[in-house]
Amino acid sequence: MKKILMILLSICIVSACSVDKEKEEEGASDMAEATETEQSQAQKEKTKEEEDIDEAQQENPMETVDEKNFSIPTVEIPSPYNDEGNMAKEHTMQEYIEMIEKNGGLLRFEMDDYPVRAIDNENIRNITNLGDAYIDISEFTAYQVPSNEIPTIYNWFLSSRPDDLKDTPVSEYRTWEQATNLERGIMQMVYLTAPSLNDLGYIIENDEFDHPAFRVIQQDFFQLGSPSVLIPAPQTATDMTMYDIMTKIKYQWEQVGKFENPAENKEEFEKVYKELRSETNNLLVRINFVLTQK
């Protein structure tokens, strides 16, 4: 796995599952007030992680020129397609709803159990990620963190609480096991993309656009923004809000990845980078809020 630099930075088209309309409307009003609080808090919060990053970037974190060390790590998963080139697992919308109800509202398939599935609703087919990690269906890979690192990720998010939640006991948070697929996927992506964002910040600060890492970082972010990378499908009211946020970030990944001639347009490229970094840092605040909503 690519080395994790000194400080972890805080942090499609996705085919989401079709959601029951009545459930969406029922959750929407409950979410309005919470969402407004999250977004307001996220905009004004400057976490300790951001301050530490500024200090860390004064040193040179890019001592090696081995390009593989700068790639965002992924794990191989089985192809979601069968020998005929069709989706290996297909469901009608009614079957999908019944599976969700049977599992208490949250449906999760492991990476070796075909988490990417086709959900047919009349004449519409949704290719849906029912796993807890971002999945690239063109490369048959997942952006999944080793299980032994999960406690570190979860505790790191909880240690980065906004002021409004400083005195909230851990018992008031949902555990990793209780987190939705999307919440888990977001936490893993923040963790996995943090080194690349740190490296990119160093490259911009020091005008090292000819560094071997830069091409790798751009390629990785461009791929993350591609339609073939599927975000975990939203399954709750809070998921719907977080899904919209991650759609925006997915677009920002693509913008970083396809930006041309950044050395000649440094000011504009730095703006694109800072917008992505800001949205990524805000995820620390937002995840804290959603994990306290039972």
PDB file of C-alpha atoms in Angstrom:
ATOM      1  CA  MET A   1       0.000   0.000   0.000  1.00  0.00           C
ATOM      2  CA  LYS A   2       1.196   3.476  -0.741  1.00  0.00           C
ATOM      3  CA  LYS A   3       2.886   5.026   2.259  1.00  0.00           C
ATOM      4  CA  ILE A   4       0.690   7.260   4.388  1.00  0.00           C
ATOM      5  CA  LEU A   5       2.375  10.637   4.756  1.00  0.00           C
ATOM      6  CA  MET A   6       2.923  12.475   8.012  1.00  0.00           C
ATOM      7  CA  ILE A   7      -0.603  13.760   8.389  1.00  0.00           C
ATOM      8  CA  LEU A   8      -3.760  12.303   6.856  1.00  0.00           C
ATOM      9  CA  LEU A   9      -5.659  14.944   4.991  1.00  0.00           C
ATOM     10  CA  SER A  10      -9.299  15.241   5.887  1.00  0.00           C
ATOM     11  CA  ILE A  11     -10.715  13.354   2.269  1.00  0.00           C
ATOM     12  CA  CYS A  12     -20.113   8.778  -8.944  1.00  0.00           C
ATOM     13  CA  ILE A  13     -21.288   9.084 -11.863  1.00  0.00           C
ATOM     14  CA  VAL A  14     -22.797   6.669  -9.553  1.00  0.00           C
ATOM     15  CA  SER A  15     -25.742   4.531 -10.308  1.00  0.00           C
ATOM     16  CA  ALA A  16     -27.728   4.779  -7.131  1.00  0.00           C
ATOM     17  CA  CYS A  17     -30.427   2.384  -6.194  1.00  0.00           C
ATOM     18  CA  SER A  18     -33.962   3.556  -6.817  1.00  0.00           C
ATOM     19  CA  VAL A  19     -35.476   4.536  -3.481  1.00  0.00           C
ATOM     20  CA  ASP A  20     -39.057   4.221  -2.402  1.00  0.00           C
ATOM     21  CA  LYS A  21     -40.635   7.653  -2.933  1.00  0.00           C
ATOM     22  CA  GLU A  22     -42.629   7.656   0.267  1.00  0.00           C
ATOM     23  CA  LYS A  23     -39.539   6.861   2.339  1.00  0.00           C
ATOM     24  CA  GLU A  24     -37.612   9.663   0.667  1.00  0.00           C
ATOM     25  CA  GLU A  25     -40.330  12.224   1.417  1.00  0.00           C
ATOM     26  CA  GLU A  26     -40.702  10.992   4.956  1.00  0.00           C
ATOM     27  CA  GLY A  27     -36.990  11.416   5.655  1.00  0.00           C
ATOM     28  CA  ALA A  28     -36.630  14.717   3.834  1.00  0.00           C
ATOM     29  CA  SER A  29     -38.340  16.894   6.426  1.00  0.00           C
ATOM     30  CA  ASP A  30     -36.394  15.247   9.254  1.00  0.00           C
ATOM     31  CA  MET A  31     -33.158  15.925   7.440  1.00  0.00           C
ATOM     32  CA  ALA A  32     -33.721  19.597   6.609  1.00  0.00           C
ATOM     33  CA  GLU A  33     -32.751  21.047   9.964  1.00  0.00           C
ATOM     34  CA  ALA A  34     -29.860  18.623  10.513  1.00  0.00           C
ATOM     35  CA  THR A  35     -28.472  19.239   7.029  1.00  0.00           C
ATOM     36  CA  GLU A  36     -28.507  23.005   7.504  1.00  0.00           C
ATOM     37  CA  THR A  37     -26.581  22.602  10.766  1.00  0.00           C
ATOM     38  CA  GLU A  38     -24.052  20.240   9.162  1.00  0.00           C
ATOM     39  CA  GLN A  39     -23.355  22.491   6.223  1.00  0.00           C
ATOM     40  CA  SER A  40     -23.070  25.627   8.351  1.00  0.00           C
ATOM     41  CA  GLN A  41     -20.718  23.910  10.773  1.00  0.00           C
ATOM     42  CA  ALA A  42     -18.663  22.373   7.985  1.00  0.00           C
ATOM     43  CA  GLN A  43     -18.083  25.750   6.363  1.00  0.00           C
ATOM     44  CA  LYS A  44     -16.825  27.463   9.509  1.00  0.00           C
ATOM     45  CA  GLU A  45     -14.850  24.611  11.043  1.00  0.00           C
ATOM     46  CA  LYS A  46     -11.092  24.615  10.489  1.00  0.00           C
ATOM     47  CA  THR A  47      -9.913  21.371  11.974  1.00  0.00           C
ATOM     48  CA  LYS A  48      -6.606  20.749  13.630  1.00  0.00           C
ATOM     49  CA  GLU A  49      -5.821  18.406  10.741  1.00  0.00           C
ATOM     50  CA  GLU A  50      -5.842  21.340   8.304  1.00  0.00           C
ATOM     51  CA  GLU A  51      -3.431  23.321  10.474  1.00  0.00           C
ATOM     52  CA  ASP A  52      -1.127  20.344  10.860  1.00  0.00           C
ATOM     53  CA  ILE A  53      -1.131  19.806   7.092  1.00  0.00           C
ATOM     54  CA  ASP A  54       0.116  23.336   6.500  1.00  0.00           C
ATOM     55  CA  GLU A  55       3.064  22.630   8.799  1.00  0.00           C
ATOM     56  CA  ALA A  56       3.739  19.186   7.321  1.00  0.00           C
ATOM     57  CA  GLN A  57       3.954  20.559   3.814  1.00  0.00           C
ATOM     58  CA  GLN A  58       6.917  22.715   4.797  1.00  0.00           C
ATOM     59  CA  GLU A  59       8.968  19.520   4.810  1.00  0.00           C
ATOM     60  CA  ASN A  60       9.619  17.324   1.790  1.00  0.00           C
ATOM     61  CA  PRO A  61       7.368  14.247   1.992  1.00  0.00           C
ATOM     62  CA  MET A  62       8.280  13.025  -1.501  1.00  0.00           C
ATOM     63  CA  GLU A  63      11.630  11.436  -0.978  1.00  0.00           C
ATOM     64  CA  THR A  64      11.130   8.492  -3.345  1.00  0.00           C
ATOM     65  CA  VAL A  65      10.617   8.565  -7.103  1.00  0.00           C
ATOM     66  CA  ASP A  66       9.012   5.107  -7.282  1.00  0.00           C
ATOM     67  CA  GLU A  67       5.702   5.928  -8.977  1.00  0.00           C
ATOM     68  CA  LYS A  68       3.941   2.946  -7.400  1.00  0.00           C
ATOM     69  CA  ASN A  69       4.337   4.598  -3.996  1.00  0.00           C
ATOM     70  CA  PHE A  70       2.105   7.445  -5.132  1.00  0.00           C
ATOM     71  CA  SER A  71      -0.843   5.390  -6.411  1.00  0.00           C
ATOM     72  CA  ILE A  72      -4.091   5.227  -4.495  1.00  0.00           C
ATOM     73  CA  PRO A  73      -4.268   1.563  -3.418  1.00  0.00           C
ATOM     74  CA  THR A  74      -7.078  -0.734  -4.515  1.00  0.00           C
ATOM     75  CA  VAL A  75      -7.931  -4.411  -4.083  1.00  0.00           C
ATOM     76  CA  GLU A  76      -9.012  -6.813  -6.813  1.00  0.00           C
ATOM     77  CA  ILE A  77     -12.573  -8.128  -6.722  1.00  0.00           C
ATOM     78  CA  PRO A  78     -14.482 -10.623  -8.902  1.00  0.00           C
ATOM     79  CA  SER A  79     -15.921  -9.276 -12.135  1.00  0.00           C
ATOM     80  CA  PRO A  80     -19.576  -8.254 -11.783  1.00  0.00           C
ATOM     81  CA  TYR A  81     -20.230  -9.781 -15.222  1.00  0.00           C
ATOM     82  CA  ASN A  82     -20.935 -13.369 -16.204  1.00  0.00           C
ATOM     83  CA  ASP A  83     -19.452 -15.265 -19.164  1.00  0.00           C
ATOM     84  CA  GLU A  84     -22.071 -13.777 -21.491  1.00  0.00           C
ATOM     85  CA  GLY A  85     -21.085 -10.241 -20.513  1.00  0.00           C
ATOM     86  CA  ASN A  86     -24.255  -9.589 -18.521  1.00  0.00           C
ATOM     87  CA  MET A  87     -24.516  -8.649 -14.855  1.00  0.00           C
ATOM     88  CA  ALA A  88     -23.941 -11.742 -12.757  1.00  0.00           C
ATOM     89  CA  LYS A  89     -26.625 -10.693 -10.252  1.00  0.00           C
ATOM     90  CA  GLU A  90     -29.899  -9.123 -11.371  1.00  0.00           C
ATOM     91  CA  HIS A  91     -33.018  -8.198  -9.400  1.00  0.00           C
ATOM     92  CA  THR A  92     -36.378  -6.641 -10.055  1.00  0.00           C
ATOM     93  CA  MET A  93     -37.236  -3.537  -8.057  1.00  0.00           C
ATOM     94  CA  GLN A  94     -39.725  -5.570  -6.044  1.00  0.00           C
ATOM     95  CA  GLU A  95     -37.055  -8.167  -5.188  1.00  0.00           C
ATOM     96  CA  TYR A  96     -34.675  -5.373  -4.194  1.00  0.00           C
ATOM     97  CA  ILE A  97     -37.251  -3.750  -1.892  1.00  0.00           C
ATOM     98  CA  GLU A  98     -37.990  -7.100  -0.287  1.00  0.00           C
ATOM     99  CA  MET A  99     -34.269  -7.705   0.334  1.00  0.00           C
ATOM    100  CA  ILE A 100     -33.931  -4.288   1.997  1.00  0.00           C
ATOM    101  CA  GLU A 101     -36.957  -4.885   4.224  1.00  0.00           C
ATOM    102  CA  LYS A 102     -35.682  -8.327   5.165  1.00  0.00           C
ATOM    103  CA  ASN A 103     -32.367  -6.797   6.250  1.00  0.00           C
ATOM    104  CA  GLY A 104     -33.836  -4.002   8.333  1.00  0.00           C
ATOM    105  CA  GLY A 105     -33.334  -1.251   5.780  1.00  0.00           C
ATOM    106  CA  LEU A 106     -29.628  -1.763   5.148  1.00  0.00           C
ATOM    107  CA  LEU A 107     -28.414  -4.194   2.511  1.00  0.00           C
ATOM    108  CA  ARG A 108     -24.724  -5.036   2.242  1.00  0.00           C
ATOM    109  CA  PHE A 109     -22.860  -7.573   0.126  1.00  0.00           C
ATOM    110  CA  GLU A 110     -19.196  -8.446   0.616  1.00  0.00           C
ATOM    111  CA  MET A 111     -16.670  -7.842  -2.157  1.00  0.00           C
ATOM    112  CA  ASP A 112     -16.583 -11.544  -3.072  1.00  0.00           C
ATOM    113  CA  ASP A 113     -20.391 -11.748  -3.250  1.00  0.00           C
ATOM    114  CA  TYR A 114     -21.060  -9.525  -6.283  1.00  0.00           C
ATOM    115  CA  PRO A 115     -21.896  -6.231  -4.538  1.00  0.00           C
ATOM    116  CA  VAL A 116     -22.508  -4.538  -7.919  1.00  0.00           C
ATOM    117  CA  ARG A 117     -25.945  -5.623  -9.065  1.00  0.00           C
ATOM    118  CA  ALA A 118     -28.509  -4.699 -11.697  1.00  0.00           C
ATOM    119  CA  ILE A 119     -31.843  -3.443 -10.359  1.00  0.00           C
ATOM    120  CA  ASP A 120     -34.571  -3.394 -13.006  1.00  0.00           C
ATOM    121  CA  ASN A 121     -37.491  -0.996 -12.595  1.00  0.00           C
ATOM    122  CA  GLU A 122     -39.817  -1.314 -15.584  1.00  0.00           C
ATOM    123  CA  ASN A 123     -37.680  -0.137 -18.526  1.00  0.00           C
ATOM    124  CA  ILE A 124     -34.910   1.360 -16.383  1.00  0.00           C
ATOM    125  CA  ARG A 125     -31.864  -0.633 -15.285  1.00  0.00           C
ATOM    126  CA  ASN A 126     -29.777   0.728 -12.433  1.00  0.00           C
ATOM    127  CA  ILE A 127     -26.274  -0.661 -11.921  1.00  0.00           C
ATOM    128  CA  THR A 128     -26.026  -0.377  -8.165  1.00  0.00           C
ATOM    129  CA  ASN A 129     -23.144  -0.713  -5.714  1.00  0.00           C
ATOM    130  CA  LEU A 130     -24.442  -2.553  -2.654  1.00  0.00           C
ATOM    131  CA  GLY A 131     -21.023  -2.870  -1.015  1.00  0.00           C
ATOM    132  CA  ASP A 132     -19.340  -0.586   1.500  1.00  0.00           C
ATOM    133  CA  ALA A 133     -16.497   0.635  -0.729  1.00  0.00           C
ATOM    134  CA  TYR A 134     -16.164   2.529  -3.986  1.00  0.00           C
ATOM    135  CA  ILE A 135     -15.950   0.013  -6.849  1.00  0.00           C
ATOM    136  CA  ASP A 136     -14.418   0.413 -10.316  1.00  0.00           C
ATOM    137  CA  ILE A 137     -16.399  -1.850 -12.615  1.00  0.00           C
ATOM    138  CA  SER A 138     -13.980  -1.311 -15.504  1.00  0.00           C
ATOM    139  CA  GLU A 139     -10.923  -2.459 -13.553  1.00  0.00           C
ATOM    140  CA  PHE A 140     -12.678  -4.923 -11.194  1.00  0.00           C
ATOM    141  CA  THR A 141     -11.147  -3.221  -8.180  1.00  0.00           C
ATOM    142  CA  ALA A 142     -12.416  -1.699  -4.944  1.00  0.00           C
ATOM    143  CA  TYR A 143     -11.116   1.202  -2.883  1.00  0.00           C
ATOM    144  CA  GLN A 144     -11.197  -0.853   0.282  1.00  0.00           C
ATOM    145  CA  VAL A 145      -9.055  -0.549   3.393  1.00  0.00           C
ATOM    146  CA  PRO A 146      -7.672  -3.702   5.111  1.00  0.00           C
ATOM    147  CA  SER A 147      -9.901  -4.772   7.995  1.00  0.00           C
ATOM    148  CA  ASN A 148      -7.116  -4.324  10.552  1.00  0.00           C
ATOM    149  CA  GLU A 149      -6.967  -0.599   9.702  1.00  0.00           C
ATOM    150  CA  ILE A 150     -10.693   0.032  10.113  1.00  0.00           C
ATOM    151  CA  PRO A 151     -10.528   0.867  13.870  1.00  0.00           C
ATOM    152  CA  THR A 152      -7.867   3.482  13.103  1.00  0.00           C
ATOM    153  CA  ILE A 153     -10.042   5.122  10.457  1.00  0.00           C
ATOM    154  CA  TYR A 154     -13.177   5.129  12.605  1.00  0.00           C
ATOM    155  CA  ASN A 155     -11.397   6.492  15.684  1.00  0.00           C
ATOM    156  CA  TRP A 156      -9.660   9.156  13.599  1.00  0.00           C
ATOM    157  CA  PHE A 157     -12.990  10.513  12.386  1.00  0.00           C
ATOM    158  CA  LEU A 158     -14.377  10.555  15.923  1.00  0.00           C
ATOM    159  CA  SER A 159     -11.269  12.352  17.190  1.00  0.00           C
ATOM    160  CA  SER A 160     -11.912  15.161  14.689  1.00  0.00           C
ATOM    161  CA  ARG A 161     -15.197  16.337  16.156  1.00  0.00           C
ATOM    162  CA  PRO A 162     -16.687  19.781  15.566  1.00  0.00           C
ATOM    163  CA  ASP A 163     -17.263  21.985  18.602  1.00  0.00           C
ATOM    164  CA  ASP A 164     -20.972  21.131  18.722  1.00  0.00           C
ATOM    165  CA  LEU A 165     -20.093  17.475  19.369  1.00  0.00           C
ATOM    166  CA  LYS A 166     -17.016  17.835  21.599  1.00  0.00           C
ATOM    167  CA  ASP A 167     -18.872  16.615  24.692  1.00  0.00           C
ATOM    168  CA  THR A 168     -20.843  13.887  22.950  1.00  0.00           C
ATOM    169  CA  PRO A 169     -19.898  10.476  24.380  1.00  0.00           C
ATOM    170  CA  VAL A 170     -18.781   7.751  21.984  1.00  0.00           C
ATOM    171  CA  SER A 171     -21.811   5.734  23.045  1.00  0.00           C
ATOM    172  CA  GLU A 172     -23.981   8.289  21.222  1.00  0.00           C
ATOM    173  CA  TYR A 173     -22.280   7.458  17.924  1.00  0.00           C
ATOM    174  CA  ARG A 174     -23.223   4.582  15.685  1.00  0.00           C
ATOM    175  CA  THR A 175     -20.407   2.034  15.485  1.00  0.00           C
ATOM    176  CA  TRP A 176     -18.588   1.004  12.313  1.00  0.00           C
ATOM    177  CA  GLU A 177     -20.808  -2.068  12.190  1.00  0.00           C
ATOM    178  CA  GLN A 178     -23.902   0.163  12.359  1.00  0.00           C
ATOM    179  CA  ALA A 179     -22.658   2.657   9.755  1.00  0.00           C
ATOM    180  CA  THR A 180     -24.259   2.583   6.311  1.00  0.00           C
ATOM    181  CA  ASN A 181     -22.417   1.405   3.218  1.00  0.00           C
ATOM    182  CA  LEU A 182     -22.056   4.999   2.066  1.00  0.00           C
ATOM    183  CA  GLU A 183     -20.697   6.229   5.402  1.00  0.00           C
ATOM    184  CA  ARG A 184     -18.139   3.432   5.412  1.00  0.00           C
ATOM    185  CA  GLY A 185     -17.214   4.125   1.804  1.00  0.00           C
ATOM    186  CA  ILE A 186     -16.673   7.827   2.501  1.00  0.00           C
ATOM    187  CA  MET A 187     -14.447   7.173   5.495  1.00  0.00           C
ATOM    188  CA  GLN A 188     -12.339   4.745   3.490  1.00  0.00           C
ATOM    189  CA  MET A 189     -11.992   7.170   0.570  1.00  0.00           C
ATOM    190  CA  VAL A 190     -10.869  10.008   2.849  1.00  0.00           C
ATOM    191  CA  TYR A 191      -8.216   7.701   4.247  1.00  0.00           C
ATOM    192  CA  LEU A 192      -7.050   6.354   0.893  1.00  0.00           C
ATOM    193  CA  THR A 193      -6.914   9.665  -0.979  1.00  0.00           C
ATOM    194  CA  ALA A 194      -5.308  11.648   1.852  1.00  0.00           C
ATOM    195  CA  PRO A 195      -1.688  10.878   0.854  1.00  0.00           C
ATOM    196  CA  SER A 196      -2.332  11.889  -2.755  1.00  0.00           C
ATOM    197  CA  LEU A 197      -3.878  15.179  -1.634  1.00  0.00           C
ATOM    198  CA  ASN A 198      -0.904  15.808   0.644  1.00  0.00           C
ATOM    199  CA  ASP A 199       1.517  15.061  -2.193  1.00  0.00           C
ATOM    200  CA  LEU A 200      -0.428  17.291  -4.546  1.00  0.00           C
ATOM    201  CA  GLY A 201      -0.315  20.139  -2.061  1.00  0.00           C
ATOM    202  CA  TYR A 202       3.460  19.793  -1.802  1.00  0.00           C
ATOM    203  CA  ILE A 203       3.836  19.741  -5.593  1.00  0.00           C
ATOM    204  CA  ILE A 204       1.834  22.950  -5.951  1.00  0.00           C
ATOM    205  CA  GLU A 205       3.591  24.703  -3.083  1.00  0.00           C
ATOM    206  CA  ASN A 206       7.029  23.896  -4.484  1.00  0.00           C
ATOM    207  CA  ASP A 207       6.296  24.096  -8.227  1.00  0.00           C
ATOM    208  CA  GLU A 208       7.336  20.467  -8.768  1.00  0.00           C
ATOM    209  CA  PHE A 209       4.904  19.672 -11.562  1.00  0.00           C
ATOM    210  CA  ASP A 210       7.604  17.615 -13.284  1.00  0.00           C
ATOM    211  CA  HIS A 211       7.803  15.223 -10.317  1.00  0.00           C
ATOM    212  CA  PRO A 212       6.932  11.604 -11.338  1.00  0.00           C
ATOM    213  CA  ALA A 213       4.212  11.555  -8.687  1.00  0.00           C
ATOM    214  CA  PHE A 214       2.196  14.283 -10.359  1.00  0.00           C
ATOM    215  CA  ARG A 215       1.243  12.221 -13.415  1.00  0.00           C
ATOM    216  CA  VAL A 216       0.217   9.298 -11.195  1.00  0.00           C
ATOM    217  CA  ILE A 217      -1.885  11.514  -8.921  1.00  0.00           C
ATOM    218  CA  GLN A 218      -3.690  13.103 -11.851  1.00  0.00           C
ATOM    219  CA  GLN A 219      -4.397   9.720 -13.429  1.00  0.00           C
ATOM    220  CA  ASP A 220      -5.763   8.371 -10.140  1.00  0.00           C
ATOM    221  CA  PHE A 221      -8.096  11.313  -9.567  1.00  0.00           C
ATOM    222  CA  PHE A 222      -9.271  11.266 -13.171  1.00  0.00           C
ATOM    223  CA  GLN A 223     -10.160   7.599 -12.787  1.00  0.00           C
ATOM    224  CA  LEU A 224     -11.976   8.270  -9.503  1.00  0.00           C
ATOM    225  CA  GLY A 225     -14.126  10.792 -11.324  1.00  0.00           C
ATOM    226  CA  SER A 226     -15.041   8.431 -14.156  1.00  0.00           C
ATOM    227  CA  PRO A 227     -18.523   6.866 -14.547  1.00  0.00           C
ATOM    228  CA  SER A 228     -17.034   3.399 -14.043  1.00  0.00           C
ATOM    229  CA  VAL A 229     -16.312   4.114 -10.371  1.00  0.00           C
ATOM    230  CA  LEU A 230     -19.478   3.526  -8.357  1.00  0.00           C
ATOM    231  CA  ILE A 231     -20.134   5.027  -4.966  1.00  0.00           C
ATOM    232  CA  PRO A 232     -22.026   2.862  -2.445  1.00  0.00           C
ATOM    233  CA  ALA A 233     -25.743   3.362  -3.027  1.00  0.00           C
ATOM    234  CA  PRO A 234     -27.629   5.542  -0.511  1.00  0.00           C
ATOM    235  CA  GLN A 235     -30.075   3.668   1.688  1.00  0.00           C
ATOM    236  CA  THR A 236     -31.181   6.222   4.309  1.00  0.00           C
ATOM    237  CA  ALA A 237     -32.350   9.837   4.400  1.00  0.00           C
ATOM    238  CA  THR A 238     -28.948  11.057   5.613  1.00  0.00           C
ATOM    239  CA  ASP A 239     -27.305   8.965   2.896  1.00  0.00           C
ATOM    240  CA  MET A 240     -29.198  10.946   0.274  1.00  0.00           C
ATOM    241  CA  THR A 241     -27.601  14.181   1.477  1.00  0.00           C
ATOM    242  CA  MET A 242     -24.136  12.633   1.703  1.00  0.00           C
ATOM    243  CA  TYR A 243     -24.599  11.119  -1.745  1.00  0.00           C
ATOM    244  CA  ASP A 244     -25.158  14.575  -3.220  1.00  0.00           C
ATOM    245  CA  ILE A 245     -21.997  15.833  -1.516  1.00  0.00           C
ATOM    246  CA  MET A 246     -19.954  12.901  -2.819  1.00  0.00           C
ATOM    247  CA  THR A 247     -21.281  13.477  -6.324  1.00  0.00           C
ATOM    248  CA  LYS A 248     -19.826  16.986  -6.132  1.00  0.00           C
ATOM    249  CA  ILE A 249     -16.497  15.675  -4.833  1.00  0.00           C
ATOM    250  CA  LYS A 250     -16.423  13.051  -7.574  1.00  0.00           C
ATOM    251  CA  TYR A 251     -16.695  15.876 -10.118  1.00  0.00           C
ATOM    252  CA  GLN A 252     -13.850  17.703  -8.347  1.00  0.00           C
ATOM    253  CA  TRP A 253     -11.657  14.590  -8.561  1.00  0.00           C
ATOM    254  CA  GLU A 254     -12.226  14.575 -12.301  1.00  0.00           C
ATOM    255  CA  GLN A 255     -11.385  18.287 -12.587  1.00  0.00           C
ATOM    256  CA  VAL A 256      -8.057  17.779 -10.807  1.00  0.00           C
ATOM    257  CA  GLY A 257      -7.314  14.751 -12.966  1.00  0.00           C
ATOM    258  CA  LYS A 258      -7.968  16.350 -16.335  1.00  0.00           C
ATOM    259  CA  PHE A 259      -6.526  19.817 -15.656  1.00  0.00           C
ATOM    260  CA  GLU A 260      -4.096  20.686 -18.446  1.00  0.00           C
ATOM    261  CA  ASN A 261      -0.822  22.595 -18.113  1.00  0.00           C
ATOM    262  CA  PRO A 262      -1.065  23.320 -14.370  1.00  0.00           C
ATOM    263  CA  ALA A 263       2.472  24.739 -14.308  1.00  0.00           C
ATOM    264  CA  GLU A 264       1.371  27.482 -16.725  1.00  0.00           C
ATOM    265  CA  ASN A 265      -1.962  27.943 -14.943  1.00  0.00           C
ATOM    266  CA  LYS A 266      -0.887  27.434 -11.365  1.00  0.00           C
ATOM    267  CA  GLU A 267      -3.291  29.939  -9.796  1.00  0.00           C
ATOM    268  CA  GLU A 268      -6.355  28.318 -11.373  1.00  0.00           C
ATOM    269  CA  PHE A 269      -5.122  24.791 -10.636  1.00  0.00           C
ATOM    270  CA  GLU A 270      -4.409  25.698  -7.014  1.00  0.00           C
ATOM    271  CA  LYS A 271      -7.963  27.001  -6.735  1.00  0.00           C
ATOM    272  CA  VAL A 272      -9.347  23.682  -8.003  1.00  0.00           C
ATOM    273  CA  TYR A 273      -7.116  21.805  -5.576  1.00  0.00           C
ATOM    274  CA  LYS A 274      -8.097  23.938  -2.576  1.00  0.00           C
ATOM    275  CA  GLU A 275     -11.785  23.510  -3.311  1.00  0.00           C
ATOM    276  CA  LEU A 276     -11.333  19.735  -3.301  1.00  0.00           C
ATOM    277  CA  ARG A 277      -9.288  19.833  -0.123  1.00  0.00           C
ATOM    278  CA  SER A 278     -11.853  22.023   1.610  1.00  0.00           C
ATOM    279  CA  GLU A 279     -14.742  19.724   0.693  1.00  0.00           C
ATOM    280  CA  THR A 280     -12.689  16.733   1.815  1.00  0.00           C
ATOM    281  CA  ASN A 281     -11.902  18.308   5.178  1.00  0.00           C
ATOM    282  CA  ASN A 282     -15.581  19.143   5.647  1.00  0.00           C
ATOM    283  CA  LEU A 283     -16.351  15.431   5.448  1.00  0.00           C
ATOM    284  CA  LEU A 284     -14.773  15.011   8.884  1.00  0.00           C
ATOM    285  CA  VAL A 285     -17.433  17.292  10.313  1.00  0.00           C
ATOM    286  CA  ARG A 286     -20.303  15.857   8.305  1.00  0.00           C
ATOM    287  CA  ILE A 287     -19.523  12.231   9.117  1.00  0.00           C
ATOM    288  CA  ASN A 288     -19.480  13.113  12.819  1.00  0.00           C
ATOM    289  CA  PHE A 289     -22.955  14.602  12.518  1.00  0.00           C
ATOM    290  CA  VAL A 290     -24.460  11.713  10.564  1.00  0.00           C
ATOM    291  CA  LEU A 291     -22.964   9.073  12.867  1.00  0.00           C
ATOM    292  CA  THR A 292     -24.763  10.666  15.820  1.00  0.00           C
ATOM    293  CA  GLN A 293     -28.106  10.329  14.038  1.00  0.00           C
ATOM    294  CA  LYS A 294     -29.553   6.942  14.888  1.00  0.00           C
TER     295      LYS A 294
END
